PDB file of C-alpha atoms in Angstrom:
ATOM      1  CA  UNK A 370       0.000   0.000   0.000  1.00 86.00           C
ATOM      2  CA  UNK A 371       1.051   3.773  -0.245  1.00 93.00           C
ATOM      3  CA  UNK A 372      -0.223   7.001   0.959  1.00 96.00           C
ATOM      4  CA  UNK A 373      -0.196   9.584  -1.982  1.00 96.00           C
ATOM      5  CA  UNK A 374       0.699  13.343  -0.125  1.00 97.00           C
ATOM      6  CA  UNK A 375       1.489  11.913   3.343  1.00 98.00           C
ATOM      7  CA  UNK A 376       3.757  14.057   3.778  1.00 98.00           C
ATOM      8  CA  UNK A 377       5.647  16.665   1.790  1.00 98.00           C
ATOM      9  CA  UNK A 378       9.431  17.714   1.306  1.00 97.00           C
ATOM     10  CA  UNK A 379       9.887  21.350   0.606  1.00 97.00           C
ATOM     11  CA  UNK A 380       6.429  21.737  -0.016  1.00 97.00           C
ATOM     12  CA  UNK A 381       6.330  18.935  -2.358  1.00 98.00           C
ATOM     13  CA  UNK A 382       4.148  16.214  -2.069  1.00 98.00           C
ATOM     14  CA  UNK A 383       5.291  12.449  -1.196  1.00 98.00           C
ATOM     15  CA  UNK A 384       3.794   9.131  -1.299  1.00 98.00           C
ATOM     16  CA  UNK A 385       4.966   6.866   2.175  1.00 98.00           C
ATOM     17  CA  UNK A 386       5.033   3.647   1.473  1.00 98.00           C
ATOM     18  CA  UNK A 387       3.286   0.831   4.028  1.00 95.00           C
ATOM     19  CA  UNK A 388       0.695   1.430   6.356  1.00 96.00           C
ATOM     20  CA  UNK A 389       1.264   3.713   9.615  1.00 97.00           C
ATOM     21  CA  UNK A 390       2.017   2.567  12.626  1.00 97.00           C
ATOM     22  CA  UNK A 391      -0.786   2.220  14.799  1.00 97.00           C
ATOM     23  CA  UNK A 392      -0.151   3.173  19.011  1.00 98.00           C
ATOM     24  CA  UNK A 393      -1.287  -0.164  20.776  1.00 98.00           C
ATOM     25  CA  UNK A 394       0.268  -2.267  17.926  1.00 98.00           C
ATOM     26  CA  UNK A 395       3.087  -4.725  18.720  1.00 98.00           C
ATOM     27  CA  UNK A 396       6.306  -2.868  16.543  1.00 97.00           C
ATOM     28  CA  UNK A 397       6.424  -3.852  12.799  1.00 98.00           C
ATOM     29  CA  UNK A 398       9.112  -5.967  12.274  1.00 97.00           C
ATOM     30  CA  UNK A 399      12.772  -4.815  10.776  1.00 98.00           C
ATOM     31  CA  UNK A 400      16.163  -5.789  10.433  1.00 98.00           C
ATOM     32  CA  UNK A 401      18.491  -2.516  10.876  1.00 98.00           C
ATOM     33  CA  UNK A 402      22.242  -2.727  10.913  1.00 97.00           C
ATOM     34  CA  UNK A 403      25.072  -1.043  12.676  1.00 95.00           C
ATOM     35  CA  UNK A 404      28.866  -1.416  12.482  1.00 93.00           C
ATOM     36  CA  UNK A 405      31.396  -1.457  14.895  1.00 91.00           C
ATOM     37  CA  UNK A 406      35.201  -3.442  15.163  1.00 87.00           C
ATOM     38  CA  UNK A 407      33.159  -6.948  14.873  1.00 89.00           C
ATOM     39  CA  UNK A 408      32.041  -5.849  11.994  1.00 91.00           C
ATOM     40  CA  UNK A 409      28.188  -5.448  10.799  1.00 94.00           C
ATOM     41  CA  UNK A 410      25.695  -6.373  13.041  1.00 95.00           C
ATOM     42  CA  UNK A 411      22.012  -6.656  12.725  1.00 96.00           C
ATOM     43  CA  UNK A 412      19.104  -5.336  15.336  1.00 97.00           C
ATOM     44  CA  UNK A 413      15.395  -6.560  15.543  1.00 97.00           C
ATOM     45  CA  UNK A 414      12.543  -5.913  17.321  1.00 97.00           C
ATOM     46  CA  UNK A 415      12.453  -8.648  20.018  1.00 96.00           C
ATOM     47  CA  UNK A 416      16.724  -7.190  20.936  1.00 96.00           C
ATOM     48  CA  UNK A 417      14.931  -4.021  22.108  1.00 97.00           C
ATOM     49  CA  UNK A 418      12.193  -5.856  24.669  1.00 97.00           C
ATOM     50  CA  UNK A 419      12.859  -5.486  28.415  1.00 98.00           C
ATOM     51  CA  UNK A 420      13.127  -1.550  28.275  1.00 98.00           C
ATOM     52  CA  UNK A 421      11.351   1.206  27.022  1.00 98.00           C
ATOM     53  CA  UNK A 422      12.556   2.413  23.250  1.00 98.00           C
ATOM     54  CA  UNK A 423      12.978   5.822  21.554  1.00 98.00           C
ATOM     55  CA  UNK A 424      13.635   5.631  17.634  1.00 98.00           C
ATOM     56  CA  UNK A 425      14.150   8.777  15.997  1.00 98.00           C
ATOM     57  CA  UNK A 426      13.846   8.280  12.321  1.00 98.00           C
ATOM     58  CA  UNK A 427      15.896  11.003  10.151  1.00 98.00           C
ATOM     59  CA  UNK A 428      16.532  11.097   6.203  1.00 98.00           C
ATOM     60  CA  UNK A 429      20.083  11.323   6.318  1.00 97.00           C
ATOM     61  CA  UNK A 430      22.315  12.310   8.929  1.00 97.00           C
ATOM     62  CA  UNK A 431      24.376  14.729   6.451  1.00 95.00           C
ATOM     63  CA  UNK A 432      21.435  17.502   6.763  1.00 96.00           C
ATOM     64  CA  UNK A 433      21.414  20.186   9.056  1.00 96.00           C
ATOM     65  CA  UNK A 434      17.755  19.075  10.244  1.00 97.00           C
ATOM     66  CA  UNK A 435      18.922  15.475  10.462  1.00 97.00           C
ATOM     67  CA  UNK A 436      22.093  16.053  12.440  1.00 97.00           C
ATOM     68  CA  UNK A 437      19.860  18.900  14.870  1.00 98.00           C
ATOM     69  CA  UNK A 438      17.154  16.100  15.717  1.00 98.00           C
ATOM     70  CA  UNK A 439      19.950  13.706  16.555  1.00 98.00           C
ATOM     71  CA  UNK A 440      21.957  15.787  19.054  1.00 98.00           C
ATOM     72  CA  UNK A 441      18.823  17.317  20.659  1.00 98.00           C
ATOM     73  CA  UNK A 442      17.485  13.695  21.632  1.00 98.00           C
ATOM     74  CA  UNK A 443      20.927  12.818  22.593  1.00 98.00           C
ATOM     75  CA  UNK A 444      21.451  15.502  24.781  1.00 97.00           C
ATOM     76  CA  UNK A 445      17.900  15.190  25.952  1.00 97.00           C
ATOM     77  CA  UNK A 446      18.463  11.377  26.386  1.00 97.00           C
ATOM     78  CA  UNK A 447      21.987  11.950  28.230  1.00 96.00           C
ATOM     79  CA  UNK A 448      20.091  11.504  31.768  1.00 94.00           C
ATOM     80  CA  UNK A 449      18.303   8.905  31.137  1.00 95.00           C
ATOM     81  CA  UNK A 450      21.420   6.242  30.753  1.00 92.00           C
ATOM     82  CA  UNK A 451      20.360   2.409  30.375  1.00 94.00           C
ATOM     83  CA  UNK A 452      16.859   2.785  31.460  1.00 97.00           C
ATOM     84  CA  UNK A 453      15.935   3.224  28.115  1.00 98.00           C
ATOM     85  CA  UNK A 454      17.006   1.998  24.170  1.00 98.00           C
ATOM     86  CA  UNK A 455      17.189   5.031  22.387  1.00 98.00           C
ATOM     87  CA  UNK A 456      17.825   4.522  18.723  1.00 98.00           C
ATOM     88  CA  UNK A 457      18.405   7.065  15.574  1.00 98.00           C
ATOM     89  CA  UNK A 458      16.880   4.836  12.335  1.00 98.00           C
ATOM     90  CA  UNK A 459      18.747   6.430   8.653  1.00 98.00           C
ATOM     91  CA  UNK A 460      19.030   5.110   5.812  1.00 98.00           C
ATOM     92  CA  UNK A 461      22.945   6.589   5.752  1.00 97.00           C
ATOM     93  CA  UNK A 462      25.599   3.713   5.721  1.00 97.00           C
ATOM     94  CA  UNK A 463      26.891   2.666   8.615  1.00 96.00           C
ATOM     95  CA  UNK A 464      30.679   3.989   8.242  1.00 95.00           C
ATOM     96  CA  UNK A 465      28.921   7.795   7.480  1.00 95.00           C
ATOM     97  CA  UNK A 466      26.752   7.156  10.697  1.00 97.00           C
ATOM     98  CA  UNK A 467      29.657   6.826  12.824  1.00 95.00           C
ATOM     99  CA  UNK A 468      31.541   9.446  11.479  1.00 96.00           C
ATOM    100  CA  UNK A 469      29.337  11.662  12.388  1.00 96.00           C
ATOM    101  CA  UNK A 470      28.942   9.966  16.124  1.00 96.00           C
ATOM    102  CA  UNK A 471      32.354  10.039  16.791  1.00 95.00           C
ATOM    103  CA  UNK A 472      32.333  14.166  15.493  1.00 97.00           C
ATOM    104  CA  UNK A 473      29.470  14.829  16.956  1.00 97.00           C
ATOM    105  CA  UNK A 474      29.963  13.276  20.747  1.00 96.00           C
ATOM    106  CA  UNK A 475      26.540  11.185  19.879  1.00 97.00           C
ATOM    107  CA  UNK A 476      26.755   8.906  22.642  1.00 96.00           C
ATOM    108  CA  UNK A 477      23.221   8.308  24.247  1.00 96.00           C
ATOM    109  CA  UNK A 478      21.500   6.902  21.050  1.00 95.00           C
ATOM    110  CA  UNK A 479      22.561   4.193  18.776  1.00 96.00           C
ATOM    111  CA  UNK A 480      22.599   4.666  15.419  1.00 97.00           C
ATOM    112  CA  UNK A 481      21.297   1.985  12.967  1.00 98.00           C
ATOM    113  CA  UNK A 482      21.245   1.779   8.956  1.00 98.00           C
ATOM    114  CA  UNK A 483      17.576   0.600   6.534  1.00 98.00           C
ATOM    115  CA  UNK A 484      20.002   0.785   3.902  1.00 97.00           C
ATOM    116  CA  UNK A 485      19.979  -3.118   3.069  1.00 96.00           C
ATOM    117  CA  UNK A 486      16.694  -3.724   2.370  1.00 95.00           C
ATOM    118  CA  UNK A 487      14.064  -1.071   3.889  1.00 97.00           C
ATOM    119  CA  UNK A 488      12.223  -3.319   5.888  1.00 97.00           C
ATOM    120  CA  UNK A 489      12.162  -0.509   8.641  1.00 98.00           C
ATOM    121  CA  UNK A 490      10.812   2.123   6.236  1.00 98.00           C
ATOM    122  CA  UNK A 491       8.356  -0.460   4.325  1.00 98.00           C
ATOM    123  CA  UNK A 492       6.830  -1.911   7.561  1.00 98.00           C
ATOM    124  CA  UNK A 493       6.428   1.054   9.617  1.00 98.00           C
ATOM    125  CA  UNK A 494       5.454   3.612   6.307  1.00 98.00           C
ATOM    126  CA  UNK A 495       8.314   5.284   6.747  1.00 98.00           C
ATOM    127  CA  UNK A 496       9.862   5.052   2.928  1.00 98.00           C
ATOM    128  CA  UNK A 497       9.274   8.152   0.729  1.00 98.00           C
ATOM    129  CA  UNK A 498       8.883   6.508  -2.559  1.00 98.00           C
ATOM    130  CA  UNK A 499       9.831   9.256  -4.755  1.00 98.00           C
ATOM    131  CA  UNK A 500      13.156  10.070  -3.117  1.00 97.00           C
ATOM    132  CA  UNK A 501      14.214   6.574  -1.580  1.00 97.00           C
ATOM    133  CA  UNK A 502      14.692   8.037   1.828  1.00 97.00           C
ATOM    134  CA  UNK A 503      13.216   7.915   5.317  1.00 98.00           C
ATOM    135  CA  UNK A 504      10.275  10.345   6.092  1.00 98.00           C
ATOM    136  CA  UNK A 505      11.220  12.090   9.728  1.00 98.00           C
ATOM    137  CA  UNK A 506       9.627  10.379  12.746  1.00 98.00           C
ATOM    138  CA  UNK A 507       9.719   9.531  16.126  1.00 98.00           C
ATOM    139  CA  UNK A 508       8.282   6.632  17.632  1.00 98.00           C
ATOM    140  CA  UNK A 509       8.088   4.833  21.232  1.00 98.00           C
ATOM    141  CA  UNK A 510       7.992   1.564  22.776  1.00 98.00           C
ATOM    142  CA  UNK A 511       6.891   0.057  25.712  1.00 98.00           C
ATOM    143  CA  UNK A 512       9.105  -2.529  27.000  1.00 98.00           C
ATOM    144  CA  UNK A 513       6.997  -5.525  25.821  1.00 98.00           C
ATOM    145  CA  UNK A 514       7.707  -3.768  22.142  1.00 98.00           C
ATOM    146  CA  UNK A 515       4.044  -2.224  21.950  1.00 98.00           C
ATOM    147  CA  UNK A 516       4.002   1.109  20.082  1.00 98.00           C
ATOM    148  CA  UNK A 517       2.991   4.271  22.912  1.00 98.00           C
ATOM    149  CA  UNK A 518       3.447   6.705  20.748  1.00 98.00           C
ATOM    150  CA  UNK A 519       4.353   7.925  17.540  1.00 98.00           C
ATOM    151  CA  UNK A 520       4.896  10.911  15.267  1.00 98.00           C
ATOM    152  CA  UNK A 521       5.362  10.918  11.576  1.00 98.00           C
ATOM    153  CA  UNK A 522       6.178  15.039  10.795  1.00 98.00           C
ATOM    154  CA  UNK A 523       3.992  16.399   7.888  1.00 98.00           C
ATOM    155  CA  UNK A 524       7.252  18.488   6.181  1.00 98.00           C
ATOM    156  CA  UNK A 525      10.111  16.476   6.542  1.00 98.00           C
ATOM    157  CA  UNK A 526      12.537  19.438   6.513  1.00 97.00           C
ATOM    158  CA  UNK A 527      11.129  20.198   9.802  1.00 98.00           C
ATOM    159  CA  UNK A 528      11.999  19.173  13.464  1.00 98.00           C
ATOM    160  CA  UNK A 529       9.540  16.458  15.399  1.00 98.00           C
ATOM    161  CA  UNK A 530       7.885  17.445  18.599  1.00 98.00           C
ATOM    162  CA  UNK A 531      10.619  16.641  20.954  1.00 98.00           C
ATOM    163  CA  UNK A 532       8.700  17.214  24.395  1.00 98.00           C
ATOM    164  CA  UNK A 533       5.585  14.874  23.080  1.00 98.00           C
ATOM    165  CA  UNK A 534       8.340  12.188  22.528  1.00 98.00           C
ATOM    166  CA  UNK A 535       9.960  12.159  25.535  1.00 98.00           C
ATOM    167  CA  UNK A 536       7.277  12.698  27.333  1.00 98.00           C
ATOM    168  CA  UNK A 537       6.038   9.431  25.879  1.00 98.00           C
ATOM    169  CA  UNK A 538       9.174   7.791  26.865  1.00 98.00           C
ATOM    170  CA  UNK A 539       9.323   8.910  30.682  1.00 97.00           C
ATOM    171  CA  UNK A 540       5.588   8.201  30.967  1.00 98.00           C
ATOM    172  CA  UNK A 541       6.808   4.471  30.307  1.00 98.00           C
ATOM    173  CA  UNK A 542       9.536   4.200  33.504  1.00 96.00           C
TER     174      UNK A 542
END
């Protein structure tokens, strides 16, 4: 399925493809991937049960609205330490994603790649069709993996609502 105009980029209409998430529904499934000195490593749902979970879902982390959303929830997230799993979802590779980590002191969310196959973007509507990319969202999880909350932003060059978020996410501790 996709949603003709569910959001826009620049003013521009997009189609998102998948259905939306639904808040009471168990999390879509997805395989995301992250690298580090082992080498490439893969994340699913059931890895992030047992705690409550932020994802913050961003285009690409080389744009100015990308890399702002990332360091605000970081430094928001800073206090909550490993209460929580608090995730940034981009379709950027995994080398580029740390890069920018290590420049950028990103150290309270974990950064994970769609780039393989999209499952993230197809199965939680999250894949702008036109331009291949991740629409901007933020999403949480209870810690049985059952969707609280979750934001998909209208115009994508624009910032999520960071209180409603992490509001979302303390309400669950």
């Amino acid at each position: 399925m996709s949603r003709s105009g569910a959001v826009t980029f620049k003013g521009n209409p997009m189609t998102l493809v998948g259905e939306p998430v639904q808040v009471g529904s168990p999390a879509p499934d997805f395989t995301l991937h992250y690298f580090d000195a082992g080498g490439l490593h893969a994340v699913r749902p059931a890895e992030l049960r047992g705690k409550p979970t932020l994802i913050s879902v961003v285009p690409s982390l080389d744009t100015g609205v990308c890399q702002m959303q990332t360091k605000k929830f970081n430094e928001k997230l800073a206090g909550f330490g490993d209460k929580i799993n608090a995730l940034t979802v981009s379709l950027d590779l995994p080398f580029a994603q740390n890069r920018f980590c290590a420049a950028e002191s990103i150290k309270s969310l974990r950064t994970l790649t769609d780039y393989q196959d999209r499952s993230f973007g197809r199965n939680w509507g999250m894949l702008i069709d036109e331009l291949k990319l991740l629409a901007r969202g933020t999403f949480v999880l209870d810690k049985d993996g059952k969707v609280v909350y979750t934001e998909t932003v209208k115009e994508v060059t624009q910032e999520p609502d960071y209180d409603k978020a992490l509001a979302a996410l303390q309400a669950q501790l």
